């Protein structure tokens, strides 16, 4: 009975808009700016550059720009920056797969 009562209250709140959430999808420009800020932060902090996940987080942000918006004018720049970051990661890691990822993005 309690579950039914909570459901009725929740349903009522939705109807009157108290639980209305607005979703704001980031524009390609916002995504690109966020990725650029992450990249600039990574470049300024050599200690963060030693950890692979920091590079991959930046790469993912630029990848999202072109994968979410393939026809946008920033898509090619996002792909290029992803490749650039993979090459930077390769210089630190020495892992062949990082170089291959960069080359794949540039081809």
PDB file of C-alpha atoms in Angstrom:
ATOM      1  CA  UNK A   1       0.000   0.000   0.000  1.00  0.00           C
ATOM      2  CA  UNK A   2       2.874   2.366   0.813  1.00  0.00           C
ATOM      3  CA  UNK A   3       4.382   1.803  -2.654  1.00  0.00           C
ATOM      4  CA  UNK A   4       1.088   2.664  -4.329  1.00  0.00           C
ATOM      5  CA  UNK A   5       0.800   5.831  -2.232  1.00  0.00           C
ATOM      6  CA  UNK A   6       4.332   6.927  -3.119  1.00  0.00           C
ATOM      7  CA  UNK A   7       3.659   6.242  -6.781  1.00  0.00           C
ATOM      8  CA  UNK A   8       0.513   8.414  -6.670  1.00  0.00           C
ATOM      9  CA  UNK A   9       2.439  11.248  -4.982  1.00  0.00           C
ATOM     10  CA  UNK A  10       5.314  10.950  -7.467  1.00  0.00           C
ATOM     11  CA  UNK A  11       2.894  10.863 -10.407  1.00  0.00           C
ATOM     12  CA  UNK A  12       1.117  13.945  -9.093  1.00  0.00           C
ATOM     13  CA  UNK A  13       4.380  15.829  -8.716  1.00  0.00           C
ATOM     14  CA  UNK A  14       5.321  15.009 -12.284  1.00  0.00           C
ATOM     15  CA  UNK A  15       1.947  16.240 -13.523  1.00  0.00           C
ATOM     16  CA  UNK A  16       2.324  19.611 -11.840  1.00  0.00           C
ATOM     17  CA  UNK A  17       5.901  19.937 -12.993  1.00  0.00           C
ATOM     18  CA  UNK A  18       7.770  19.752  -9.707  1.00  0.00           C
ATOM     19  CA  UNK A  19       9.944  16.984 -11.062  1.00  0.00           C
ATOM     20  CA  UNK A  20      10.533  18.550 -14.439  1.00  0.00           C
ATOM     21  CA  UNK A  21      14.191  18.326 -15.307  1.00  0.00           C
ATOM     22  CA  UNK A  22      15.607  20.127 -18.278  1.00  0.00           C
ATOM     23  CA  UNK A  23      18.284  18.388 -20.235  1.00  0.00           C
ATOM     24  CA  UNK A  24      20.786  20.606 -21.911  1.00  0.00           C
ATOM     25  CA  UNK A  25      22.781  18.864 -24.569  1.00  0.00           C
ATOM     26  CA  UNK A  26      26.115  20.563 -25.007  1.00  0.00           C
ATOM     27  CA  UNK A  27      26.570  22.231 -28.353  1.00  0.00           C
ATOM     28  CA  UNK A  28      29.554  21.187 -30.466  1.00  0.00           C
ATOM     29  CA  UNK A  29      31.201  24.483 -29.548  1.00  0.00           C
ATOM     30  CA  UNK A  30      30.692  23.827 -25.827  1.00  0.00           C
ATOM     31  CA  UNK A  31      32.036  20.291 -26.188  1.00  0.00           C
ATOM     32  CA  UNK A  32      35.069  21.531 -28.081  1.00  0.00           C
ATOM     33  CA  UNK A  33      35.750  24.298 -25.564  1.00  0.00           C
ATOM     34  CA  UNK A  34      35.503  21.839 -22.685  1.00  0.00           C
ATOM     35  CA  UNK A  35      37.888  19.474 -24.444  1.00  0.00           C
ATOM     36  CA  UNK A  36      40.294  22.329 -25.155  1.00  0.00           C
ATOM     37  CA  UNK A  37      40.234  23.410 -21.512  1.00  0.00           C
ATOM     38  CA  UNK A  38      41.046  19.845 -20.436  1.00  0.00           C
ATOM     39  CA  UNK A  39      43.869  19.701 -22.971  1.00  0.00           C
ATOM     40  CA  UNK A  40      45.328  23.034 -21.825  1.00  0.00           C
ATOM     41  CA  UNK A  41      45.170  21.891 -18.219  1.00  0.00           C
ATOM     42  CA  UNK A  42      46.961  18.656 -19.095  1.00  0.00           C
ATOM     43  CA  UNK A  43      49.687  20.542 -20.972  1.00  0.00           C
ATOM     44  CA  UNK A  44      50.351  22.782 -17.958  1.00  0.00           C
ATOM     45  CA  UNK A  45      50.730  19.940 -15.461  1.00  0.00           C
ATOM     46  CA  UNK A  46      53.542  17.497 -16.241  1.00  0.00           C
ATOM     47  CA  UNK A  47      52.632  15.375 -13.226  1.00  0.00           C
ATOM     48  CA  UNK A  48      49.183  14.726 -14.748  1.00  0.00           C
ATOM     49  CA  UNK A  49      50.794  13.784 -18.058  1.00  0.00           C
ATOM     50  CA  UNK A  50      52.340  10.725 -16.438  1.00  0.00           C
ATOM     51  CA  UNK A  51      48.941   9.058 -16.056  1.00  0.00           C
ATOM     52  CA  UNK A  52      47.330   7.453 -19.072  1.00  0.00           C
ATOM     53  CA  UNK A  53      43.756   8.073 -17.925  1.00  0.00           C
ATOM     54  CA  UNK A  54      44.318  11.843 -18.041  1.00  0.00           C
ATOM     55  CA  UNK A  55      45.288  11.627 -21.707  1.00  0.00           C
ATOM     56  CA  UNK A  56      42.399   9.289 -22.491  1.00  0.00           C
ATOM     57  CA  UNK A  57      39.903  11.622 -20.808  1.00  0.00           C
ATOM     58  CA  UNK A  58      41.029  14.487 -23.064  1.00  0.00           C
ATOM     59  CA  UNK A  59      41.029  12.245 -26.117  1.00  0.00           C
ATOM     60  CA  UNK A  60      37.491  11.113 -25.329  1.00  0.00           C
ATOM     61  CA  UNK A  61      36.260  14.689 -25.066  1.00  0.00           C
ATOM     62  CA  UNK A  62      37.641  15.562 -28.500  1.00  0.00           C
ATOM     63  CA  UNK A  63      36.362  12.246 -29.885  1.00  0.00           C
ATOM     64  CA  UNK A  64      32.882  13.135 -28.669  1.00  0.00           C
ATOM     65  CA  UNK A  65      32.994  16.349 -30.692  1.00  0.00           C
ATOM     66  CA  UNK A  66      33.369  14.487 -33.981  1.00  0.00           C
ATOM     67  CA  UNK A  67      31.414  11.349 -33.129  1.00  0.00           C
ATOM     68  CA  UNK A  68      28.384  13.300 -31.859  1.00  0.00           C
ATOM     69  CA  UNK A  69      28.516  15.902 -34.629  1.00  0.00           C
ATOM     70  CA  UNK A  70      30.269  14.402 -37.669  1.00  0.00           C
ATOM     71  CA  UNK A  71      29.067  17.106 -40.058  1.00  0.00           C
ATOM     72  CA  UNK A  72      29.902  20.078 -37.853  1.00  0.00           C
ATOM     73  CA  UNK A  73      32.801  22.349 -38.746  1.00  0.00           C
ATOM     74  CA  UNK A  74      34.580  21.408 -35.495  1.00  0.00           C
ATOM     75  CA  UNK A  75      34.398  17.657 -36.159  1.00  0.00           C
ATOM     76  CA  UNK A  76      37.643  17.486 -38.131  1.00  0.00           C
ATOM     77  CA  UNK A  77      39.431  19.616 -35.550  1.00  0.00           C
ATOM     78  CA  UNK A  78      38.211  17.294 -32.784  1.00  0.00           C
ATOM     79  CA  UNK A  79      39.515  14.297 -34.702  1.00  0.00           C
ATOM     80  CA  UNK A  80      42.859  16.003 -35.342  1.00  0.00           C
ATOM     81  CA  UNK A  81      43.235  16.952 -31.676  1.00  0.00           C
ATOM     82  CA  UNK A  82      42.460  13.347 -30.673  1.00  0.00           C
ATOM     83  CA  UNK A  83      45.245  12.160 -32.973  1.00  0.00           C
ATOM     84  CA  UNK A  84      47.588  14.815 -31.610  1.00  0.00           C
ATOM     85  CA  UNK A  85      46.872  13.667 -28.064  1.00  0.00           C
ATOM     86  CA  UNK A  86      47.442  10.011 -28.982  1.00  0.00           C
ATOM     87  CA  UNK A  87      50.844  10.994 -30.379  1.00  0.00           C
ATOM     88  CA  UNK A  88      51.642  12.873 -27.179  1.00  0.00           C
ATOM     89  CA  UNK A  89      50.605   9.841 -25.170  1.00  0.00           C
ATOM     90  CA  UNK A  90      52.754   7.632 -27.397  1.00  0.00           C
ATOM     91  CA  UNK A  91      55.808   9.792 -26.647  1.00  0.00           C
ATOM     92  CA  UNK A  92      55.301   9.148 -22.943  1.00  0.00           C
ATOM     93  CA  UNK A  93      54.025   5.577 -22.980  1.00  0.00           C
ATOM     94  CA  UNK A  94      56.030   4.163 -25.864  1.00  0.00           C
ATOM     95  CA  UNK A  95      53.018   1.947 -26.559  1.00  0.00           C
ATOM     96  CA  UNK A  96      52.677   1.150 -30.242  1.00  0.00           C
ATOM     97  CA  UNK A  97      48.883   1.068 -29.975  1.00  0.00           C
ATOM     98  CA  UNK A  98      48.840   4.791 -29.139  1.00  0.00           C
ATOM     99  CA  UNK A  99      50.760   5.604 -32.325  1.00  0.00           C
ATOM    100  CA  UNK A 100      48.466   3.344 -34.337  1.00  0.00           C
ATOM    101  CA  UNK A 101      45.369   5.079 -32.922  1.00  0.00           C
ATOM    102  CA  UNK A 102      46.822   8.452 -33.940  1.00  0.00           C
ATOM    103  CA  UNK A 103      47.608   7.275 -37.432  1.00  0.00           C
ATOM    104  CA  UNK A 104      44.163   5.720 -37.827  1.00  0.00           C
ATOM    105  CA  UNK A 105      42.551   9.029 -36.931  1.00  0.00           C
ATOM    106  CA  UNK A 106      44.721  10.910 -39.416  1.00  0.00           C
ATOM    107  CA  UNK A 107      43.940   8.532 -42.304  1.00  0.00           C
TER     108      UNK A 107
END
